[in-house]
Amino acid sequence: MNDLVNNPKHYTQHPSGVECIEITEHLMCNRANAIKYAWRANDKGATLQDFDKAKWYVNREISRLERVNEVPHYAYELDQVYNKISQYYKDYEFDKRLCDFIRNMIHGGEDSLLFAIKIIDSWIKELDK
């Protein structure tokens, strides 16, 4: 039976074997939520809405950075998970934008977050085709 609350298919179906929560549990809420919505946008049937939510969280994080002027530091454990998904995208010919998006969300300041929005916009533009 598919557990629709704690373990629905769209949580675990990424072919890298990485679950979204393995990355997002280490991040602050805005960054984690942006990654969560971008990661699963094509898996829930609400793609445009999820991309819009991801952009909203990135913009909120930019506003937070402007207020506190800090770029967060993350644990070694998070880098290991990111390296696993990065290796997956290096080994297979898939859309590497998700990996770029996650890298910018994890390690970036305001410029990287603005680039993350450009990645979301490129996904949205493809929906219009």
mmCIF file of C-alpha atoms in Angstrom, residues 14 16 82-100 103:
data_model
loop_
_atom_site.group_PDB
_atom_site.id
_atom_site.type_symbol
_atom_site.label_atom_id
_atom_site.label_comp_id
_atom_site.label_asym_id
_atom_site.label_seq_id
_atom_site.Cartn_x
_atom_site.Cartn_y
_atom_site.Cartn_z
ATOM 1 C CA HIS A 14 14.038 10.185 -8.089
ATOM 2 C CA SER A 16 19.408 8.887 -8.104
ATOM 3 C CA TYR A 82 24.464 16.707 -2.652
ATOM 4 C CA ASN A 83 27.523 14.902 -4.055
ATOM 5 C CA LYS A 84 25.428 11.756 -4.522
ATOM 6 C CA ILE A 85 22.808 13.553 -6.586
ATOM 7 C CA SER A 86 25.495 15.524 -8.419
ATOM 8 C CA GLN A 87 27.211 12.255 -9.383
ATOM 9 C CA TYR A 88 23.895 10.928 -10.662
ATOM 10 C CA TYR A 89 23.488 13.912 -12.980
ATOM 11 C CA LYS A 90 27.099 13.615 -14.107
ATOM 12 C CA ASP A 91 26.684 9.925 -14.977
ATOM 13 C CA TYR A 92 23.358 10.219 -16.802
ATOM 14 C CA GLU A 93 22.140 12.550 -19.505
ATOM 15 C CA PHE A 94 19.176 14.170 -17.797
ATOM 16 C CA ASP A 95 18.150 17.748 -17.201
ATOM 17 C CA LYS A 96 20.956 18.955 -14.954
ATOM 18 C CA ARG A 97 19.118 22.120 -13.963
ATOM 19 C CA LEU A 98 17.735 20.503 -10.796
ATOM 20 C CA CYS A 99 21.287 19.834 -9.628
ATOM 21 C CA ASP A 100 22.294 23.424 -10.469
ATOM 22 C CA ARG A 103 23.652 23.800 -5.538
#
